[in-house]
mmCIF file of C-alpha atoms in Angstrom:
data_model
loop_
_atom_site.group_PDB
_atom_site.id
_atom_site.type_symbol
_atom_site.label_atom_id
_atom_site.label_comp_id
_atom_site.label_asym_id
_atom_site.label_seq_id
_atom_site.Cartn_x
_atom_site.Cartn_y
_atom_site.Cartn_z
ATOM 1 C CA UNK A 1 0.064 -0.064 -0.015
ATOM 2 C CA UNK A 2 1.195 3.458 -0.800
ATOM 3 C CA UNK A 3 1.637 5.865 2.239
ATOM 4 C CA UNK A 4 3.722 7.798 4.500
ATOM 5 C CA UNK A 5 5.569 6.079 7.355
ATOM 6 C CA UNK A 6 6.780 7.911 10.407
ATOM 7 C CA UNK A 7 8.890 6.144 13.012
ATOM 8 C CA UNK A 8 9.204 5.747 15.904
ATOM 9 C CA UNK A 9 5.535 6.528 17.081
ATOM 10 C CA UNK A 10 6.732 7.466 20.558
ATOM 11 C CA UNK A 11 10.137 9.095 21.300
ATOM 12 C CA UNK A 12 11.856 10.228 24.461
ATOM 13 C CA UNK A 13 14.742 12.628 24.565
ATOM 14 C CA UNK A 14 17.069 13.544 27.332
ATOM 15 C CA UNK A 15 18.055 17.163 27.927
ATOM 16 C CA UNK A 16 20.876 18.322 25.591
ATOM 17 C CA UNK A 17 20.352 15.311 23.141
ATOM 18 C CA UNK A 18 19.673 15.430 19.531
ATOM 19 C CA UNK A 19 17.078 13.043 18.133
ATOM 20 C CA UNK A 20 16.108 12.148 14.614
ATOM 21 C CA UNK A 21 12.499 11.474 13.391
ATOM 22 C CA UNK A 22 12.083 9.347 10.318
ATOM 23 C CA UNK A 23 9.809 9.964 7.421
ATOM 24 C CA UNK A 24 9.430 7.715 4.402
ATOM 25 C CA UNK A 25 6.925 7.910 1.501
ATOM 26 C CA UNK A 26 6.265 5.601 -1.444
ATOM 27 C CA UNK A 27 3.801 7.728 -3.213
ATOM 28 C CA UNK A 28 6.414 9.164 -5.533
ATOM 29 C CA UNK A 29 5.633 12.619 -4.291
ATOM 30 C CA UNK A 30 8.126 15.486 -5.125
ATOM 31 C CA UNK A 31 7.299 17.695 -1.911
ATOM 32 C CA UNK A 32 7.657 16.652 1.605
ATOM 33 C CA UNK A 33 6.918 18.579 4.901
ATOM 34 C CA UNK A 34 7.330 18.547 8.727
ATOM 35 C CA UNK A 35 4.815 19.949 10.978
ATOM 36 C CA UNK A 36 4.543 20.418 14.710
ATOM 37 C CA UNK A 37 1.262 20.219 16.605
ATOM 38 C CA UNK A 38 0.928 21.354 20.240
ATOM 39 C CA UNK A 39 -2.335 20.843 22.329
ATOM 40 C CA UNK A 40 -5.177 22.966 21.254
ATOM 41 C CA UNK A 41 -3.193 24.318 18.262
ATOM 42 C CA UNK A 42 -3.237 24.033 14.653
ATOM 43 C CA UNK A 43 -0.286 22.516 12.706
ATOM 44 C CA UNK A 44 2.705 24.750 12.230
ATOM 45 C CA UNK A 45 5.243 24.316 9.457
ATOM 46 C CA UNK A 46 8.846 23.399 10.362
ATOM 47 C CA UNK A 47 10.559 22.698 7.146
ATOM 48 C CA UNK A 48 9.586 21.719 3.642
ATOM 49 C CA UNK A 49 11.294 20.264 0.550
ATOM 50 C CA UNK A 50 9.998 20.572 -3.066
ATOM 51 C CA UNK A 51 12.841 18.457 -4.691
ATOM 52 C CA UNK A 52 15.795 16.322 -3.543
ATOM 53 C CA UNK A 53 18.780 18.213 -2.114
ATOM 54 C CA UNK A 54 16.714 21.274 -1.538
ATOM 55 C CA UNK A 55 14.754 22.476 1.447
ATOM 56 C CA UNK A 56 13.229 25.689 2.862
ATOM 57 C CA UNK A 57 12.568 26.975 6.404
ATOM 58 C CA UNK A 58 8.914 27.177 7.607
ATOM 59 C CA UNK A 59 7.553 29.279 10.212
ATOM 60 C CA UNK A 60 9.257 27.612 13.295
ATOM 61 C CA UNK A 61 12.616 26.220 11.912
ATOM 62 C CA UNK A 62 14.725 27.268 14.858
ATOM 63 C CA UNK A 63 16.173 24.292 16.725
ATOM 64 C CA UNK A 64 15.364 21.896 13.856
ATOM 65 C CA UNK A 65 17.363 20.474 10.876
ATOM 66 C CA UNK A 66 16.504 18.320 7.894
ATOM 67 C CA UNK A 67 18.007 16.648 4.986
ATOM 68 C CA UNK A 68 16.582 15.373 1.646
ATOM 69 C CA UNK A 69 19.064 13.031 0.036
ATOM 70 C CA UNK A 70 16.433 10.717 -1.471
ATOM 71 C CA UNK A 71 12.944 11.465 -2.906
ATOM 72 C CA UNK A 72 11.349 8.962 -0.496
ATOM 73 C CA UNK A 73 13.011 10.177 2.800
ATOM 74 C CA UNK A 74 12.847 13.445 4.729
ATOM 75 C CA UNK A 75 14.335 12.907 8.186
ATOM 76 C CA UNK A 76 13.935 15.663 10.938
ATOM 77 C CA UNK A 77 16.517 16.278 13.636
ATOM 78 C CA UNK A 78 15.419 17.946 16.800
ATOM 79 C CA UNK A 79 18.566 19.556 18.226
ATOM 80 C CA UNK A 80 19.385 20.546 21.680
ATOM 81 C CA UNK A 81 18.907 24.125 20.599
ATOM 82 C CA UNK A 82 15.082 23.514 20.487
ATOM 83 C CA UNK A 83 14.114 24.564 24.024
ATOM 84 C CA UNK A 84 10.492 23.232 23.969
ATOM 85 C CA UNK A 85 10.659 19.961 21.877
ATOM 86 C CA UNK A 86 7.740 18.124 23.549
ATOM 87 C CA UNK A 87 5.040 18.048 20.689
ATOM 88 C CA UNK A 88 3.342 15.737 18.132
ATOM 89 C CA UNK A 89 5.368 15.797 14.914
ATOM 90 C CA UNK A 90 3.695 15.199 11.623
ATOM 91 C CA UNK A 91 5.335 14.517 8.172
ATOM 92 C CA UNK A 92 3.386 15.020 4.889
ATOM 93 C CA UNK A 93 3.973 14.865 1.260
ATOM 94 C CA UNK A 94 2.220 16.121 -1.987
ATOM 95 C CA UNK A 95 2.598 15.783 -5.677
ATOM 96 C CA UNK A 96 4.047 19.284 -5.619
ATOM 97 C CA UNK A 97 1.333 21.080 -7.778
ATOM 98 C CA UNK A 98 -0.479 23.946 -6.267
ATOM 99 C CA UNK A 99 -3.670 22.138 -6.183
ATOM 100 C CA UNK A 100 -2.768 18.855 -4.934
ATOM 101 C CA UNK A 101 -3.429 18.021 -1.147
ATOM 102 C CA UNK A 102 -0.946 17.188 1.394
ATOM 103 C CA UNK A 103 -1.126 13.703 2.767
ATOM 104 C CA UNK A 104 0.108 12.866 6.267
ATOM 105 C CA UNK A 105 1.810 10.110 8.230
ATOM 106 C CA UNK A 106 0.484 9.060 11.639
ATOM 107 C CA UNK A 107 2.990 11.213 13.533
ATOM 108 C CA UNK A 108 5.609 10.778 16.220
ATOM 109 C CA UNK A 109 5.094 12.100 19.760
ATOM 110 C CA UNK A 110 8.233 13.409 21.291
ATOM 111 C CA UNK A 111 8.706 13.792 25.044
ATOM 112 C CA UNK A 112 11.512 15.037 27.226
ATOM 113 C CA UNK A 113 12.607 12.813 30.078
ATOM 114 C CA UNK B 1 -1.242 36.946 13.722
ATOM 115 C CA UNK B 2 -3.660 34.031 12.818
ATOM 116 C CA UNK B 3 -4.276 34.074 9.135
ATOM 117 C CA UNK B 4 -6.722 31.035 9.322
ATOM 118 C CA UNK B 5 -9.336 31.136 12.142
ATOM 119 C CA UNK B 6 -11.717 28.520 13.281
ATOM 120 C CA UNK B 7 -13.707 30.330 15.943
ATOM 121 C CA UNK B 8 -15.600 27.413 17.420
ATOM 122 C CA UNK B 9 -13.385 25.115 19.405
ATOM 123 C CA UNK B 10 -16.153 22.609 19.490
ATOM 124 C CA UNK B 11 -19.526 21.526 18.027
ATOM 125 C CA UNK B 12 -22.104 18.910 19.046
ATOM 126 C CA UNK B 13 -24.731 17.700 16.625
ATOM 127 C CA UNK B 14 -27.328 14.868 16.567
ATOM 128 C CA UNK B 15 -26.783 11.991 14.313
ATOM 129 C CA UNK B 16 -28.643 12.536 11.124
ATOM 130 C CA UNK B 17 -28.578 16.232 11.306
ATOM 131 C CA UNK B 18 -26.371 18.634 9.445
ATOM 132 C CA UNK B 19 -22.878 19.683 10.801
ATOM 133 C CA UNK B 20 -21.603 23.015 9.741
ATOM 134 C CA UNK B 21 -18.011 23.897 10.395
ATOM 135 C CA UNK B 22 -16.776 27.406 9.742
ATOM 136 C CA UNK B 23 -13.360 28.978 8.825
ATOM 137 C CA UNK B 24 -12.323 32.579 8.254
ATOM 138 C CA UNK B 25 -9.047 33.793 6.662
ATOM 139 C CA UNK B 26 -7.378 37.143 6.409
ATOM 140 C CA UNK B 27 -4.809 36.610 3.673
ATOM 141 C CA UNK B 28 -6.187 37.673 0.350
ATOM 142 C CA UNK B 29 -3.410 35.727 -1.497
ATOM 143 C CA UNK B 30 -4.911 32.375 -0.356
ATOM 144 C CA UNK B 31 -6.587 30.595 -3.210
ATOM 145 C CA UNK B 32 -6.658 26.988 -2.281
ATOM 146 C CA UNK B 33 -8.543 25.716 0.684
ATOM 147 C CA UNK B 34 -8.678 22.318 2.307
ATOM 148 C CA UNK B 35 -10.464 20.436 5.130
ATOM 149 C CA UNK B 36 -8.827 17.720 7.165
ATOM 150 C CA UNK B 37 -10.210 15.280 9.691
ATOM 151 C CA UNK B 38 -7.986 14.192 12.606
ATOM 152 C CA UNK B 39 -8.543 11.459 15.224
ATOM 153 C CA UNK B 40 -6.215 11.624 18.494
ATOM 154 C CA UNK B 41 -2.706 10.322 18.052
ATOM 155 C CA UNK B 42 -3.218 9.967 14.205
ATOM 156 C CA UNK B 43 -2.180 12.199 11.258
ATOM 157 C CA UNK B 44 -4.845 14.433 9.562
ATOM 158 C CA UNK B 45 -6.715 12.823 6.719
ATOM 159 C CA UNK B 46 -7.655 14.896 3.737
ATOM 160 C CA UNK B 47 -11.262 15.370 3.102
ATOM 161 C CA UNK B 48 -12.157 17.891 0.533
ATOM 162 C CA UNK B 49 -10.629 20.884 -1.146
ATOM 163 C CA UNK B 50 -11.707 23.983 -3.078
ATOM 164 C CA UNK B 51 -9.849 26.434 -5.338
ATOM 165 C CA UNK B 52 -10.783 30.097 -5.518
ATOM 166 C CA UNK B 53 -12.304 29.830 -8.885
ATOM 167 C CA UNK B 54 -15.158 27.866 -7.507
ATOM 168 C CA UNK B 55 -17.679 28.590 -4.713
ATOM 169 C CA UNK B 56 -18.753 25.004 -3.971
ATOM 170 C CA UNK B 57 -17.309 21.579 -4.139
ATOM 171 C CA UNK B 58 -19.165 18.284 -3.251
ATOM 172 C CA UNK B 59 -17.918 14.818 -2.315
ATOM 173 C CA UNK B 60 -20.585 12.443 -1.172
ATOM 174 C CA UNK B 61 -21.783 13.706 2.357
ATOM 175 C CA UNK B 62 -19.247 16.593 2.391
ATOM 176 C CA UNK B 63 -19.717 19.875 0.757
ATOM 177 C CA UNK B 64 -17.395 22.898 1.038
ATOM 178 C CA UNK B 65 -18.577 26.394 0.333
ATOM 179 C CA UNK B 66 -16.305 29.355 -0.337
ATOM 180 C CA UNK B 67 -17.377 33.025 0.037
ATOM 181 C CA UNK B 68 -14.224 35.042 -1.248
ATOM 182 C CA UNK B 69 -15.643 38.403 -0.589
ATOM 183 C CA UNK B 70 -16.288 37.546 3.033
ATOM 184 C CA UNK B 71 -13.054 35.398 3.227
ATOM 185 C CA UNK B 72 -15.110 32.599 4.673
ATOM 186 C CA UNK B 73 -15.446 28.932 4.023
ATOM 187 C CA UNK B 74 -17.497 26.303 5.502
ATOM 188 C CA UNK B 75 -17.769 22.505 5.581
ATOM 189 C CA UNK B 76 -21.223 20.886 5.576
ATOM 190 C CA UNK B 77 -21.605 17.270 6.638
ATOM 191 C CA UNK B 78 -25.031 15.788 5.812
ATOM 192 C CA UNK B 79 -26.207 13.519 7.404
ATOM 193 C CA UNK B 80 -23.844 13.461 10.235
ATOM 194 C CA UNK B 81 -22.750 10.059 11.592
ATOM 195 C CA UNK B 82 -21.064 9.091 14.872
ATOM 196 C CA UNK B 83 -17.993 8.108 13.012
ATOM 197 C CA UNK B 84 -17.540 11.740 11.969
ATOM 198 C CA UNK B 85 -16.710 12.675 15.529
ATOM 199 C CA UNK B 86 -13.124 14.167 15.227
ATOM 200 C CA UNK B 87 -11.304 17.389 15.019
ATOM 201 C CA UNK B 88 -11.646 19.110 11.700
ATOM 202 C CA UNK B 89 -8.871 21.470 10.547
ATOM 203 C CA UNK B 90 -9.356 24.107 7.829
ATOM 204 C CA UNK B 91 -6.033 24.807 5.908
ATOM 205 C CA UNK B 92 -5.160 27.421 3.061
ATOM 206 C CA UNK B 93 -2.390 28.048 0.684
ATOM 207 C CA UNK B 94 -1.218 30.574 -1.757
ATOM 208 C CA UNK B 95 -1.567 28.088 -4.418
ATOM 209 C CA UNK B 96 -1.426 29.098 -7.922
ATOM 210 C CA UNK B 97 -0.746 32.687 -6.971
ATOM 211 C CA UNK B 98 2.705 31.651 -5.977
ATOM 212 C CA UNK B 99 2.641 33.178 -2.500
ATOM 213 C CA UNK B 100 4.070 30.200 -0.433
ATOM 214 C CA UNK B 101 2.693 27.777 -3.112
ATOM 215 C CA UNK B 102 3.515 24.705 -1.141
ATOM 216 C CA UNK B 103 2.848 26.023 2.302
ATOM 217 C CA UNK B 104 -0.380 25.198 4.134
ATOM 218 C CA UNK B 105 -1.610 27.482 7.044
ATOM 219 C CA UNK B 106 -3.891 25.580 9.285
ATOM 220 C CA UNK B 107 -6.527 26.851 11.719
ATOM 221 C CA UNK B 108 -6.528 25.548 15.315
ATOM 222 C CA UNK B 109 -9.396 23.040 14.639
ATOM 223 C CA UNK B 110 -12.928 22.335 15.639
ATOM 224 C CA UNK B 111 -13.895 19.272 17.709
ATOM 225 C CA UNK B 112 -17.093 17.740 16.281
ATOM 226 C CA UNK B 113 -19.113 15.467 18.344
ATOM 227 C CA UNK B 114 -21.938 13.551 16.770
ATOM 228 C CA UNK B 115 -24.407 12.255 19.311
ATOM 229 C CA UNK B 116 -26.164 9.043 18.567
#
């Protein structure tokens, strides 16, 4: 089945530690995105990538980094510089045209130990 | 500054009746609008979209209406079913106009409860 796979579903981070969240898609989509959701809030864009080896900052990129070495993969690293990392992280992809919806994975919940 | 607003945090509707979820936006460059449904601890699921050249789009029980002059859109669900109980997010993008073509701006969501 085609879809977006995020792993792990739950992740715990110690203070001062970097952690990497995985996102893989087999939809042959060009564009991929990372969002963060906090309780009672909408989704906020962290980073997005329209093609391999290129990515752009979203609204809340500070403390995060990404890479896009393969079309299928868009991992997100939450660095120790992110002071409030506890949140639900969602990865999405789309065909890349302006009128194509984004489709989401099932998310990773990150918590601080 | 919230560019996409869902002013009702929650809505309760009887099974079989119509559910109407509302969304307002402030950015006149938005020209593609979407509705997503989300269950707890899952990713949002795309429901329906509309571009600014249309004022209505239907897909089964779901209809989205767009009023560009009022910068307002709404999602109608008829008839409502208990399985529709979820959080609904409205989202918008600059779309074809190029202003952040690939970026979606989300509202904070409305929690719909359909009562059997």
